[in-house]
Amino acid sequence: MNGLLRPARRTTLADDVYESVRTLVMDHAVAPGERINIDALARRLEVSPTPVREALARLESDGLVRKRPLAGYTAAPLLTRAEFDELVEMRLILETASARRVAERFARRPIDGGDGDGDGSGGPAGELAELRREAELPDQVPGTEGFAAIAAFTAQDARFHHLLAERSGNRMLHSAVVRLRAHLHLFRLHFPTAHYGTSAREHLRIVDAVGTGDPDAAGAAIRDHLLAAADRHLPFFEGTRCG
């Protein structure tokens, strides 16, 4: 029995270290571009270097750290204005396509089509209810600050956008949306307090448009959301050098 429990403890430790290191990067406790000393970080977190290396490998796949031969890991630099604009452009292309495809699926399988369980747990009605649940976003966690205060928000925001892409039925489109990993990068810049409440309402407008089975309405709703969200981040670039 003890042998069966060890992997669970290891997984928990690995996840805890990953969350800790991610928070340090997101809060700029490890500054953008700063070299990461694995041994020093392990001592700071009071763990061995192994889970720190595992965490850094995961963060590299997130794009939050970079690894160079013979140089080790460094925290990824912040997005420049040009990179930010490119990211927004890619999201507009991919996520508008995914929202339109989801709406097309609802047009073929209307909410009252009768292929669910009658209680909203299956079929189009169940799918729409799931999207609506994921569209809701939590407020700041009381008594917290920095990334800890918005971690739940960013995770839920990502889940909604990823689920919408998944429901498009196009696996490559879904994978492309997930690989962008836009949410963490955007919130490394700063967290506009205007996101609270506003983003959830915009998400719900997307879900309502998808539910009508109107691809044009769904595409317009997510496009409006992405552009409005981008505008909320623009103050970060005011007075900064843009590449």
XYZ file of C-alpha atoms in Angstrom:
243
model
C 0.000 0.000 0.000
C 2.815 2.412 0.864
C 4.324 1.844 -2.558
C 1.041 2.794 -4.192
C 0.882 6.069 -2.281
C 4.346 7.356 -3.167
C 3.517 8.459 -6.746
C 0.590 10.524 -5.467
C 2.844 12.331 -2.994
C 5.455 12.889 -5.684
C 2.836 14.277 -8.060
C 1.553 16.597 -5.355
C 5.077 17.841 -4.618
C 5.819 18.348 -8.308
C 2.581 20.283 -8.762
C 3.211 22.379 -5.661
C 6.718 23.294 -6.829
C 5.422 24.080 -10.314
C 2.785 26.425 -8.870
C 5.363 28.088 -6.625
C 7.873 28.691 -9.407
C 5.134 29.837 -11.778
C 3.992 32.362 -9.192
C 7.545 33.677 -8.795
C 7.767 34.197 -12.557
C 4.306 35.730 -12.853
C 4.949 38.111 -9.954
C 8.390 39.055 -11.391
C 10.078 37.786 -8.221
C 12.144 36.116 -10.915
C 12.484 39.079 -13.246
C 11.881 38.771 -16.996
C 15.137 37.696 -18.617
C 16.739 36.748 -15.286
C 18.828 33.578 -15.144
C 17.331 30.937 -12.847
C 19.702 29.216 -10.420
C 18.149 25.796 -9.823
C 20.070 25.050 -6.619
C 19.275 28.441 -5.111
C 15.620 28.086 -6.053
C 15.516 24.603 -4.516
C 16.931 25.968 -1.268
C 14.398 28.790 -1.314
C 11.534 26.332 -1.722
C 13.124 23.815 0.679
C 13.021 20.959 -1.831
C 15.580 18.991 -3.820
C 16.619 20.263 -7.271
C 14.689 17.458 -9.031
C 11.139 18.879 -8.678
C 12.499 22.335 -9.551
C 13.922 20.959 -12.808
C 10.576 19.274 -13.511
C 8.751 22.528 -12.833
C 11.055 24.461 -15.140
C 10.511 21.920 -17.922
C 6.757 22.438 -17.591
C 7.172 26.201 -17.520
C 9.290 25.974 -20.661
C 6.366 24.285 -22.425
C 4.171 27.130 -21.116
C 6.604 29.598 -22.665
C 7.258 31.260 -19.318
C 10.914 30.209 -19.125
C 13.518 29.507 -21.771
C 16.359 26.997 -21.797
C 19.609 27.574 -23.640
C 22.426 25.057 -24.054
C 25.163 25.521 -21.451
C 23.328 28.555 -20.034
C 20.391 26.945 -18.259
C 16.990 28.510 -17.730
C 15.986 32.157 -17.814
C 12.588 33.742 -17.270
C 11.039 34.622 -20.612
C 10.999 38.327 -21.462
C 7.692 40.149 -21.442
C 5.735 40.480 -24.644
C 6.649 43.499 -26.715
C 3.874 45.580 -28.246
C 4.544 43.969 -31.631
C 4.343 40.467 -30.115
C 1.193 41.446 -28.243
C -0.436 42.598 -31.482
C 0.595 39.366 -33.197
C -0.861 37.323 -30.353
C -4.163 39.174 -30.564
C -4.232 38.694 -34.339
C -3.677 34.943 -33.980
C -6.396 34.661 -31.360
C -8.809 36.527 -33.594
C -8.142 34.124 -36.437
C -8.284 30.906 -34.421
C -10.947 31.654 -31.844
C -13.336 33.336 -34.252
C -13.123 30.200 -36.389
C -13.775 27.970 -33.389
C -16.793 29.996 -32.202
C -18.291 29.947 -35.686
C -17.855 26.176 -35.909
C -19.512 25.639 -32.535
C -22.459 27.774 -33.648
C -22.705 25.748 -36.846
C -22.893 22.575 -34.762
C -25.750 24.056 -32.720
C -27.519 25.032 -35.926
C -27.419 21.389 -37.012
C -28.437 20.160 -33.550
C -30.818 22.728 -32.055
C -31.219 23.001 -28.295
C -34.742 21.531 -28.451
C -33.674 18.772 -30.816
C -34.513 16.117 -28.271
C -31.223 14.193 -28.307
C -30.330 14.966 -24.701
C -31.519 13.364 -21.510
C -34.295 15.849 -20.990
C -32.599 17.385 -17.965
C -29.885 19.403 -19.688
C -27.239 16.795 -18.883
C -26.605 15.700 -22.461
C -26.917 16.762 -26.078
C -26.827 20.391 -27.195
C -28.564 21.631 -24.054
C -25.951 19.962 -21.880
C -23.102 21.338 -23.987
C -24.509 24.842 -23.790
C -24.965 24.550 -20.026
C -21.334 23.441 -19.682
C -20.128 26.401 -21.746
C -22.220 28.725 -19.610
C -20.715 27.319 -16.397
C -17.182 27.754 -17.704
C -17.976 31.284 -18.907
C -18.355 32.480 -15.319
C -15.175 33.915 -13.792
C -14.198 34.237 -10.122
C -13.383 37.526 -8.457
C -10.079 38.239 -6.750
C -9.360 35.885 -3.857
C -9.815 37.884 -0.631
C -6.665 38.451 1.395
C -4.321 37.706 -1.494
C -2.233 39.814 -3.817
C -0.146 39.413 -6.943
C -0.629 36.345 -9.100
C -2.177 34.395 -6.218
C -5.100 36.809 -6.333
C -5.814 36.175 -10.015
C -4.638 32.573 -10.520
C -8.179 31.192 -10.316
C -9.392 33.839 -12.760
C -6.700 33.079 -15.328
C -7.249 29.317 -15.056
C -11.011 29.635 -15.495
C -10.596 32.076 -18.373
C -8.321 29.594 -20.133
C -10.763 26.724 -19.523
C -13.574 28.630 -21.200
C -11.586 29.496 -24.311
C -10.112 25.999 -24.555
C -13.517 24.350 -24.118
C -15.029 26.536 -26.815
C -12.236 25.502 -29.185
C -12.661 21.858 -28.205
C -16.387 22.019 -28.965
C -15.547 23.162 -32.501
C -14.900 19.518 -33.298
C -11.612 20.391 -35.005
C -8.796 18.824 -32.993
C -6.040 20.744 -34.753
C -7.849 24.029 -34.160
C -8.271 23.161 -30.503
C -4.582 22.250 -30.184
C -3.536 25.507 -31.826
C -5.637 27.561 -29.395
C -4.184 25.694 -26.406
C -0.615 26.024 -27.671
C -0.906 29.808 -27.808
C -1.074 29.778 -24.003
C -2.078 33.409 -24.246
C -3.556 33.854 -20.811
C -0.446 33.544 -18.688
C 1.570 35.710 -21.051
C -1.050 38.438 -21.039
C -1.367 38.477 -17.277
C 2.394 38.681 -16.859
C 2.068 42.213 -18.234
C -0.421 43.380 -15.660
C -3.936 42.511 -14.529
C -6.500 45.151 -15.462
C -9.095 45.291 -12.714
C -11.639 46.037 -15.463
C -11.498 42.325 -16.298
C -13.540 41.485 -13.210
C -17.184 41.099 -14.182
C -16.628 42.469 -17.677
C -14.914 39.386 -19.079
C -17.583 37.053 -17.679
C -20.358 39.116 -19.259
C -18.533 39.005 -22.582
C -18.118 35.240 -22.263
C -21.836 34.824 -21.639
C -22.639 36.886 -24.738
C -20.480 34.461 -26.725
C -22.362 31.481 -25.276
C -25.727 33.103 -26.048
C -24.643 33.760 -29.633
C -23.361 30.206 -30.054
C -26.640 28.844 -28.721
C -28.615 30.631 -31.427
C -26.771 28.613 -34.051
C -25.758 31.830 -35.840
C -22.064 31.650 -36.880
C -21.919 35.359 -37.726
C -23.252 36.350 -34.301
C -20.901 33.943 -32.526
C -17.899 35.159 -34.514
C -18.777 38.781 -33.822
C -19.253 38.121 -30.090
C -15.870 36.494 -29.577
C -14.157 39.051 -31.797
C -15.637 41.874 -29.712
C -14.465 40.122 -26.537
C -10.912 39.582 -27.736
C -10.552 43.158 -28.971
C -12.020 44.573 -25.754
C -9.704 42.378 -23.655
C -6.741 43.556 -25.722
C -7.730 47.181 -25.139
C -7.748 46.536 -21.390
C -4.076 45.537 -21.596
C -2.903 48.440 -23.747
C -2.146 50.792 -20.819
C 0.800 48.540 -19.966
C 2.539 49.643 -23.145
C 2.047 53.371 -22.569
C 5.408 54.927 -21.879
C 7.305 51.709 -22.594
C 9.533 50.951 -25.523
C 7.801 48.670 -27.972
C 9.642 46.237 -30.208
